[in-house]
XYZ file of C-alpha atoms in Angstrom:
489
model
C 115.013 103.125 97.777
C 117.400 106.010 98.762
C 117.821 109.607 97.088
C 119.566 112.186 97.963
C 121.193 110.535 100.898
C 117.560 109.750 102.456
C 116.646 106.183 103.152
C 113.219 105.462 102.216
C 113.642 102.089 103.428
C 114.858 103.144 106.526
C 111.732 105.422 106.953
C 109.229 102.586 106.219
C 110.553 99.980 108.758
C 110.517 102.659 111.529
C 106.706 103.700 110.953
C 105.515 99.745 110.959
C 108.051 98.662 113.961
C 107.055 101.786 116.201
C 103.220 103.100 114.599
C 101.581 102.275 117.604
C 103.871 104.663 119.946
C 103.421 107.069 116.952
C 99.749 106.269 117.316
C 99.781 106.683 121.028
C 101.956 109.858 120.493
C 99.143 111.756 118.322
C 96.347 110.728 120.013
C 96.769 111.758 123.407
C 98.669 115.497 121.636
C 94.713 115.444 120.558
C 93.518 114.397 123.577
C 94.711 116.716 126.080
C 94.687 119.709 123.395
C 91.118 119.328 123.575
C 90.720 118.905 127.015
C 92.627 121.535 127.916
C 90.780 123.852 125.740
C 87.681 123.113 127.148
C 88.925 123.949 130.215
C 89.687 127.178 129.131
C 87.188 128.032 127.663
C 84.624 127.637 130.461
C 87.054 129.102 133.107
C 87.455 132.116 130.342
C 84.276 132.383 127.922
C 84.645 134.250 124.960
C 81.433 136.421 123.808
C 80.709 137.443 120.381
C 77.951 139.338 117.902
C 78.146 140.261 114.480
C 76.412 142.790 112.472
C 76.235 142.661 108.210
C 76.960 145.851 106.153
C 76.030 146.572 102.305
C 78.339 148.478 101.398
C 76.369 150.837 98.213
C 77.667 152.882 95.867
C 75.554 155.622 93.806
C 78.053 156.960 91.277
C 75.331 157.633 88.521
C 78.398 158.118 86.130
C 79.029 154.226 86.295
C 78.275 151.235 84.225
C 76.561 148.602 86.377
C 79.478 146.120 85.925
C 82.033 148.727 87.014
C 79.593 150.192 89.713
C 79.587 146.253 90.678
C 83.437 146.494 90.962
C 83.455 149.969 92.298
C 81.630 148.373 95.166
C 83.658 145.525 95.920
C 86.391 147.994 95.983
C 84.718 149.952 98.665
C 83.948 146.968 100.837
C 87.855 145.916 100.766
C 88.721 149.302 102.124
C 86.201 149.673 104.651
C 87.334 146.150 105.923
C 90.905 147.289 106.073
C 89.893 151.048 107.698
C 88.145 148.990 110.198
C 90.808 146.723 111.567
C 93.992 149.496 111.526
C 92.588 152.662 111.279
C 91.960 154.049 115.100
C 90.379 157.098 113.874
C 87.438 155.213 113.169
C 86.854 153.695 116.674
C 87.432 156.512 118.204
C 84.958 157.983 116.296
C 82.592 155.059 116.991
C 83.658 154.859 120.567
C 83.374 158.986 121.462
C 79.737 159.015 119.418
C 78.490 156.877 121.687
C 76.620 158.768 124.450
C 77.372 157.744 128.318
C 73.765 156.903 128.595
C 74.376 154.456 125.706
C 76.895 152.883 126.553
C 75.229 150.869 129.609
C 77.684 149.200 132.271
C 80.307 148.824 129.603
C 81.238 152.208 129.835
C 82.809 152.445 127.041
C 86.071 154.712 127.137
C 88.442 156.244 124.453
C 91.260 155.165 126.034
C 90.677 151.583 125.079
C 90.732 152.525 121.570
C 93.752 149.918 120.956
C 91.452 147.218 123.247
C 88.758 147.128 120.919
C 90.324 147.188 117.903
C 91.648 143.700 118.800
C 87.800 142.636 119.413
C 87.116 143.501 115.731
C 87.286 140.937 113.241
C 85.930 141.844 109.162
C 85.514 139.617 107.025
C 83.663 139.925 102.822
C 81.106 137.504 101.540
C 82.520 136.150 98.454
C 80.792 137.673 95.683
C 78.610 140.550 96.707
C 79.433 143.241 98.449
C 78.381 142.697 102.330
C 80.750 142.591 104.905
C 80.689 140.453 108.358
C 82.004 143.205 111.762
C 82.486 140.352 114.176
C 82.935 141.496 117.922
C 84.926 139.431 120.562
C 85.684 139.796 123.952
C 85.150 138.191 127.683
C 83.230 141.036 129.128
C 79.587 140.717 127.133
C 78.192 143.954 128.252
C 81.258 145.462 126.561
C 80.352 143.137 123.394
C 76.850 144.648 123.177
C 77.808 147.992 123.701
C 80.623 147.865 121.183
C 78.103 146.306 118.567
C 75.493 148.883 119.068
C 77.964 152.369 118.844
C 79.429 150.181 115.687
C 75.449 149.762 113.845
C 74.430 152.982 115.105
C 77.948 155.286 114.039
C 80.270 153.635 111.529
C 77.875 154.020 108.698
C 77.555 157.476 109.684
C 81.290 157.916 109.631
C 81.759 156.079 106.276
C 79.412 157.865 104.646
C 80.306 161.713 106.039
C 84.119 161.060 106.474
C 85.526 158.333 104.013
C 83.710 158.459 101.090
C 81.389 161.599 101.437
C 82.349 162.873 97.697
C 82.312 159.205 96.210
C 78.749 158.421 96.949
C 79.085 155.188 98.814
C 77.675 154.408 101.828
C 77.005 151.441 104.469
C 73.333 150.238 105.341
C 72.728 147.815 108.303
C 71.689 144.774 106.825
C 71.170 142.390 109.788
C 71.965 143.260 113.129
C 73.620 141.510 115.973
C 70.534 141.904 118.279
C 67.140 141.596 117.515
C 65.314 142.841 120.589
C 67.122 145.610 123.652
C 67.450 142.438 126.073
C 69.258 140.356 123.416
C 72.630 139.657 124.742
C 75.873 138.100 122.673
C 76.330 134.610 122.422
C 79.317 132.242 123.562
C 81.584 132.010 120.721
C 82.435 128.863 118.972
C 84.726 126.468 120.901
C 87.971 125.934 119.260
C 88.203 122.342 120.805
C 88.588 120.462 117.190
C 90.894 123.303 115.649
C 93.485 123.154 118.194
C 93.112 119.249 118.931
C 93.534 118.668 114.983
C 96.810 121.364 115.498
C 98.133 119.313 118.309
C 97.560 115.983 116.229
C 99.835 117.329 113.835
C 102.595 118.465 115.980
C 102.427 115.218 118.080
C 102.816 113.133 114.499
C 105.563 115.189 113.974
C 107.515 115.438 117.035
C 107.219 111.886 117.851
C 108.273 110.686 114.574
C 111.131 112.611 115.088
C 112.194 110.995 118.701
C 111.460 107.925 117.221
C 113.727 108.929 114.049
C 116.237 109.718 116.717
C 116.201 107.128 118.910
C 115.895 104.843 116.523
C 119.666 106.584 114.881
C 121.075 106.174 118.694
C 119.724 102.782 119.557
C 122.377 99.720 119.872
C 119.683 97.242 119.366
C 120.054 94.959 116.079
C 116.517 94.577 114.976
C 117.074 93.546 110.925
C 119.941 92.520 108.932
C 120.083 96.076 107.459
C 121.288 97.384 110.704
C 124.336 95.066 111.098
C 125.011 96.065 107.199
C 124.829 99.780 108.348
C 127.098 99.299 111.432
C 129.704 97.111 109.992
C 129.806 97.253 106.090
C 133.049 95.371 105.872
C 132.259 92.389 107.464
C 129.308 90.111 105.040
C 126.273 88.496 106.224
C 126.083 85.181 105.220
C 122.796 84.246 106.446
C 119.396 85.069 108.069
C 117.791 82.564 110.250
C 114.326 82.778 110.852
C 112.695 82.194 114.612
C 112.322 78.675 114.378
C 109.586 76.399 116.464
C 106.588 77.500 117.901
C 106.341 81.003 118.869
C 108.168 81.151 122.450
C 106.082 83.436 125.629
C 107.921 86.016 127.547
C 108.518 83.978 130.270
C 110.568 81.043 128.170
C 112.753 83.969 126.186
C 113.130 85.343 129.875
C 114.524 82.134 131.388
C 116.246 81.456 127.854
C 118.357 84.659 128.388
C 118.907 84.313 132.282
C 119.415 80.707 132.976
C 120.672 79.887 129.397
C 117.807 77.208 128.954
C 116.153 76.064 125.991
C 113.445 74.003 124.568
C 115.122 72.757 121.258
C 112.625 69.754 120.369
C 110.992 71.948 117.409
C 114.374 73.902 116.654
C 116.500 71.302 114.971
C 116.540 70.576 111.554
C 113.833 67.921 110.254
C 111.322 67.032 107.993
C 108.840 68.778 109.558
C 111.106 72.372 109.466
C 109.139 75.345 108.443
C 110.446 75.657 104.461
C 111.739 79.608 105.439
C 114.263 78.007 107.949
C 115.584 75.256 105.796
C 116.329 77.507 102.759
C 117.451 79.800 105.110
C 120.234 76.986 106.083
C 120.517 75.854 102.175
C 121.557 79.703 101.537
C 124.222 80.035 104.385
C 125.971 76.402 103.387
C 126.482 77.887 100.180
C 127.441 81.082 101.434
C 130.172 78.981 103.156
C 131.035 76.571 100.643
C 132.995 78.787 99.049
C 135.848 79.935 101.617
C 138.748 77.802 101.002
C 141.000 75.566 103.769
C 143.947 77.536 104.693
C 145.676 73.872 105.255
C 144.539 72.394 102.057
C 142.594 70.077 103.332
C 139.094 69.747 105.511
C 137.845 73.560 106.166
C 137.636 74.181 109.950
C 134.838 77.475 110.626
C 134.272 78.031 114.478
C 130.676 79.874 115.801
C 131.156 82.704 118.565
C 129.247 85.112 120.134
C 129.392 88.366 121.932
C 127.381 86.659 124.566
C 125.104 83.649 125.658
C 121.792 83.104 124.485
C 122.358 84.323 120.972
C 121.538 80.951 119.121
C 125.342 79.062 118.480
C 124.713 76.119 119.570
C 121.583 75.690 117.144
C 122.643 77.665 114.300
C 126.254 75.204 114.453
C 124.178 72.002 114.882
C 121.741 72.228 112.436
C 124.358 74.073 110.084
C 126.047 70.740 110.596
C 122.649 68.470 109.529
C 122.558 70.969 106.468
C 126.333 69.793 105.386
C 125.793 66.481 106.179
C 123.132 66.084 103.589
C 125.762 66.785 101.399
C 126.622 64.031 99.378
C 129.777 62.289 99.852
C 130.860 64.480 102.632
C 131.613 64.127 106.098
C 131.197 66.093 108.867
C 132.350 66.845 112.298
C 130.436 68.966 114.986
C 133.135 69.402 117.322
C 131.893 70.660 120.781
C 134.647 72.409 122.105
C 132.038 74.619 124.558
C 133.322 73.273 128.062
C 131.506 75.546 130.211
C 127.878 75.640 128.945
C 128.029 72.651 126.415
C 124.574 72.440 124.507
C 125.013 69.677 121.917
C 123.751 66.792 124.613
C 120.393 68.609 124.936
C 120.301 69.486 121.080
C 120.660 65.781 119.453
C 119.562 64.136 122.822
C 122.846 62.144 123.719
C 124.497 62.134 126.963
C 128.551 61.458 126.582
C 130.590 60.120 129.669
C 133.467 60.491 127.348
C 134.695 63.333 124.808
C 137.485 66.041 123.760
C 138.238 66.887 127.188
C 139.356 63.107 127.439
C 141.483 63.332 124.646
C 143.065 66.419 125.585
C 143.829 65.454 128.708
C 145.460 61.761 127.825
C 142.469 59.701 129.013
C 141.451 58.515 125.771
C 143.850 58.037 123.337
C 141.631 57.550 120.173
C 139.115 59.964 119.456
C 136.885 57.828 117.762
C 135.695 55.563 120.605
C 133.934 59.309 121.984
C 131.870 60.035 118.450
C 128.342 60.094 118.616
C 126.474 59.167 115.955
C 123.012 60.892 115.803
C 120.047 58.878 114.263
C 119.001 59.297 110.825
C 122.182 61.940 110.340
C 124.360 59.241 108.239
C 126.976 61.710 107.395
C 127.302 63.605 110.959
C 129.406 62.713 113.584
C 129.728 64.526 116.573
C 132.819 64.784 118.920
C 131.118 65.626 122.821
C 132.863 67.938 125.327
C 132.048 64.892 127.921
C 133.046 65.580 131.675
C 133.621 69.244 132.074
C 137.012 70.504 133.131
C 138.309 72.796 135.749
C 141.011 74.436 133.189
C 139.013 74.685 129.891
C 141.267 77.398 128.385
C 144.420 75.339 129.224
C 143.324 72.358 127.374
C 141.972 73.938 123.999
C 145.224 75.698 123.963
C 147.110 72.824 124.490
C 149.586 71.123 121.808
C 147.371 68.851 121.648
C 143.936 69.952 120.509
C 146.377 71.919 118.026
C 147.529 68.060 116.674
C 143.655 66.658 116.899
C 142.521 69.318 114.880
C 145.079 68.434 112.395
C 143.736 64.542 112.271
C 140.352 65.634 112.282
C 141.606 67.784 108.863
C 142.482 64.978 107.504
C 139.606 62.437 108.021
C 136.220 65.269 107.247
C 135.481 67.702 104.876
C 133.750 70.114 107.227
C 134.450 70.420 110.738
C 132.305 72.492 112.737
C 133.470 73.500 115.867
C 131.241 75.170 118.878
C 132.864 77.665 121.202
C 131.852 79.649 124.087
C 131.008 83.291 123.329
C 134.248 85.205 122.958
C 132.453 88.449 124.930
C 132.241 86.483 128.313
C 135.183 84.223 128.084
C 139.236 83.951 126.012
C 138.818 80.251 125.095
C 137.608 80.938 121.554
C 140.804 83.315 120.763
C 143.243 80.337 121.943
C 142.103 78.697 118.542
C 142.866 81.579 116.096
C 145.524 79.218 114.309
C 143.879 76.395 113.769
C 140.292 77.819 112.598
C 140.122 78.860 108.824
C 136.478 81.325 109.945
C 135.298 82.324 112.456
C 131.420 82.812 112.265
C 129.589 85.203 114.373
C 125.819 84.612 115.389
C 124.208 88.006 116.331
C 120.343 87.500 117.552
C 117.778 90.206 116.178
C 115.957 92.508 118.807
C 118.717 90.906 121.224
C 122.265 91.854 120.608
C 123.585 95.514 120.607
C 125.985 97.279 118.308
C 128.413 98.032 120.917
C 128.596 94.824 122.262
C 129.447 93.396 118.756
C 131.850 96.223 117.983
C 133.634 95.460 121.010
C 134.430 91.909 120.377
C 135.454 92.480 116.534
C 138.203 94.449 117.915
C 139.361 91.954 120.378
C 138.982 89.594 117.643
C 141.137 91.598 115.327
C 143.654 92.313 118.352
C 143.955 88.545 118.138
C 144.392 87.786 114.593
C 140.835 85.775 114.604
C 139.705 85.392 110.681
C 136.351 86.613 110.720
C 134.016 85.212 108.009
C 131.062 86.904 108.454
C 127.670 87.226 110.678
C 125.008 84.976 111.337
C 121.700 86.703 112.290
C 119.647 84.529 114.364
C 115.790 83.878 115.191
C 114.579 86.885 113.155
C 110.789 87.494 112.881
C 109.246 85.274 109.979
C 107.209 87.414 107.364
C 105.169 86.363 104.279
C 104.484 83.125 105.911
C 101.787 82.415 103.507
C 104.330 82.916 100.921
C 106.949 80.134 102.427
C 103.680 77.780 103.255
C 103.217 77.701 99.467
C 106.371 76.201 98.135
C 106.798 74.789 101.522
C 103.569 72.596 99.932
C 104.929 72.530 96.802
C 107.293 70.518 97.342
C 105.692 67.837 99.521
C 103.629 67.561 96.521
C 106.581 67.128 94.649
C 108.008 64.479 96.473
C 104.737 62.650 96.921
């Protein structure tokens, strides 16, 4: 869902992917807001006392509703007078005999200083106001406290509203006995670690909004779709197998090994993967042969370790149980050829044979894999020193023209155009070329970088395969995945 340019979408997939740094993010804002207030507050205490006013009015001339009224009027001024008017505390503040004033010493030329200690606030409904005092020094508290009981009523009463008949009587006082002393005020811990909260949510959603904008990472098939809107994905593969550890995705990527047991196509293939398959043969059954006869797609990559090999092979088992056709998985990957470990064959004899006049019929190097009746599969066999040379040779142009000829799909695996040329030397004779792109693997520059050399080169792009993305709703596939064992049973 998008409006107004805003992807919702978008939004949602970058609070589940990165909540927990989110999460972490708010948390510790919290934590160390409260911790640090703590801190402060016991290296700097804050000391406080409030005294309660009625405000009274005794304007005989009234109704007792608008006397009621009258009153609360009163009591909004007096809070206002209180908190800007300096004539008032200086008042308060000069009143107050030396004597009574204690340590504090109170002084008129703080005036400005203890107005900021002041804080009024009305009870809701009646007509009783709260004079809070707050300050570090608590003999200053005290003092302030007592002038304030002992003189602003008498200033109210003979200098604010001496013809209006209201006055202010001390209703509760801050101290109940002359050793009383103020109290620590509340602690501000949870205020200003809920604050912090807040601003943590929203500061690291927004580096995560941000970096998430900047990253080059492909995580879902949305982002290629973002990146590269003219160029169609024509499939999502799921992670196949069991779920891999660190360590095996590590060596994977490094060493370019691979546990493919569990990974090729069978009858024991989660159901996501398979229809995941099912969904990109269709999505390719509809290109058409630029020769008019078999259709010839070749798989790339920007680099290694971003599925090929697999996604070609068992792209090749999903055509072959096609019926009526046959097809060709044509390993034309001479430097890191992984069809041998995939199917489980080992060929002392291949295309490199052919190429190079050793063998003079291709068809004495096809494998045959077990229980594939309709795949074939033409090996690299012994690995050549000039593996460039010989797939741009005259005559793997000519083979690829029998091949044509004799199979309706032929599927041909090439090294990943990002490290090496070798896949650009066949640009005539392949009809698409298919690009796999691994989620949480491959980057955005990397890809964009080998379009354009792929473009430079007249390659025909067909479109992107994303590779070994993160299952979801596996209850969901488990259910038809049952369905139709039941079925077939």
């Amino acid at each position: 869902m998008q409006e107004n340019g805003f992807d919702f979408k978008q939004l949602g997939d970058i609070i589940k992917r990165f909540w927990y740094v989110i999460l972490i993010a708010t948390l510790l804002c919290a934590v160390a807001a409260g911790v640090v207030t703590v801190v402060y507050e016991r290296a700097n205490p804050v000391y406080s006392a409030t005294t309660r006013f009625l405000v009274v009015s005794d304007d005989s001339n009234t109704s007792a509703y608008q006397g009621t009224l009258l009153t609360q009027e009163r009591a909004n001024d007096i809070a206002d007078i209180l908190t800007s008017n300096k004539t008032v505390m200086y008042y308060v503040v000069s009143s107050a005999a030396p004597e009574e004033s204690g340590d504090a010493g109170l002084k008129v030329e703080n005036l400005s200083k203890y107005l900021k200690m002041l804080s009024v606030s009305e009870d809701t409904g009646n007509s009783i106001i709260r004079v809070s005092v707050k300050g570090s020094d608590p003999a200053v508290v005290k003092e302030l406290t007592l002038a304030l009981e002992m003189y602003l009523p008498q200033y109210i009463s003979e200098e604010v509203f001496r013809k209006e008949h209201t006055r202010l009587e001390v209703v509760d006082k801050a101290f109940l006995t002359p050793d009383a002393a103020p109290q620590k005020a509340g602690s501000n811990m949870v205020r200003n670690a809920f604050i912090f909260a807040v601003l943590g949510l929203v500061i690291s959603f927004i580096v995560v909004w941000v970096c998430n904008l900047c990253r080059e990472t492909v995580y879902r098939a949305d982002d290629l779709k973002r990146a590269f809107s003219d160029i169609p994905l024509l499939g999502s593969i799921p992670t196949t197998g069991e779920k891999e550890s660190k360590n095996a995705r590590k060596a994977e990527i490094t060493n370019g090994t691979r546990d493919y047991d569990t990974k090729v196509l069978s009858d024991k293939t989660a159901f996501s993967v398979v229809e995941a398959y099912r969904g990109l043969r269709t999505n390719l059954s509809y290109f058409l042969p630029k020769h008019g006869t078999g259709v010839v797609y070749g798989i790339t990559s920007e680099q290694k370790a971003e599925g090929k090999s697999l996604t070609i092979s068992n792209l090749a088992i999903c055509f072959a149980q096609l019926k009526n056709k046959k097809i060709l998985l044509l390993e034309a990957d001479m430097r890191m050829p992984s069809g041998g470990k995939i199917f489980g064959y080992k060929a002392e004899r291949g295309l490199t044979d052919v190429l190079a006049g050793l063998e003079s019929d291709y068809h004495n190097c096809l494998v045959r894999p077990d229980g594939i009746p309709n795949l074939q599969i033409l090996p690299v066999g012994q690995l050549p020193p000039n593996p460039t040379e010989l797939l741009a040779s005259e005559q793997m142009s000519k083979l690829i023209d029998l091949l044509r000829e004799e199979y309706d799909y032929i599927l041909v695996d090439l090294p990943p155009i990002g490290l090496v040329s070798d896949a650009g030397v066949l640009a005539n004779s392949i009809d698409r070329y298919l690009v796999t792109v691994r989620a949480n693997y491959s980057s955005i520059s990397g890809i964009r970088r080998i379009l354009g050399e792929m473009d430079r080169i007249s390659m025909d792009v067909g479109g992107f395969i994303l590779t070994d993305v993160p299952v979801k709703h596996k209850t969901y596939y488990q259910y038809y995945s049952n369905s139709n064992s039941k079925s077939k049973a």
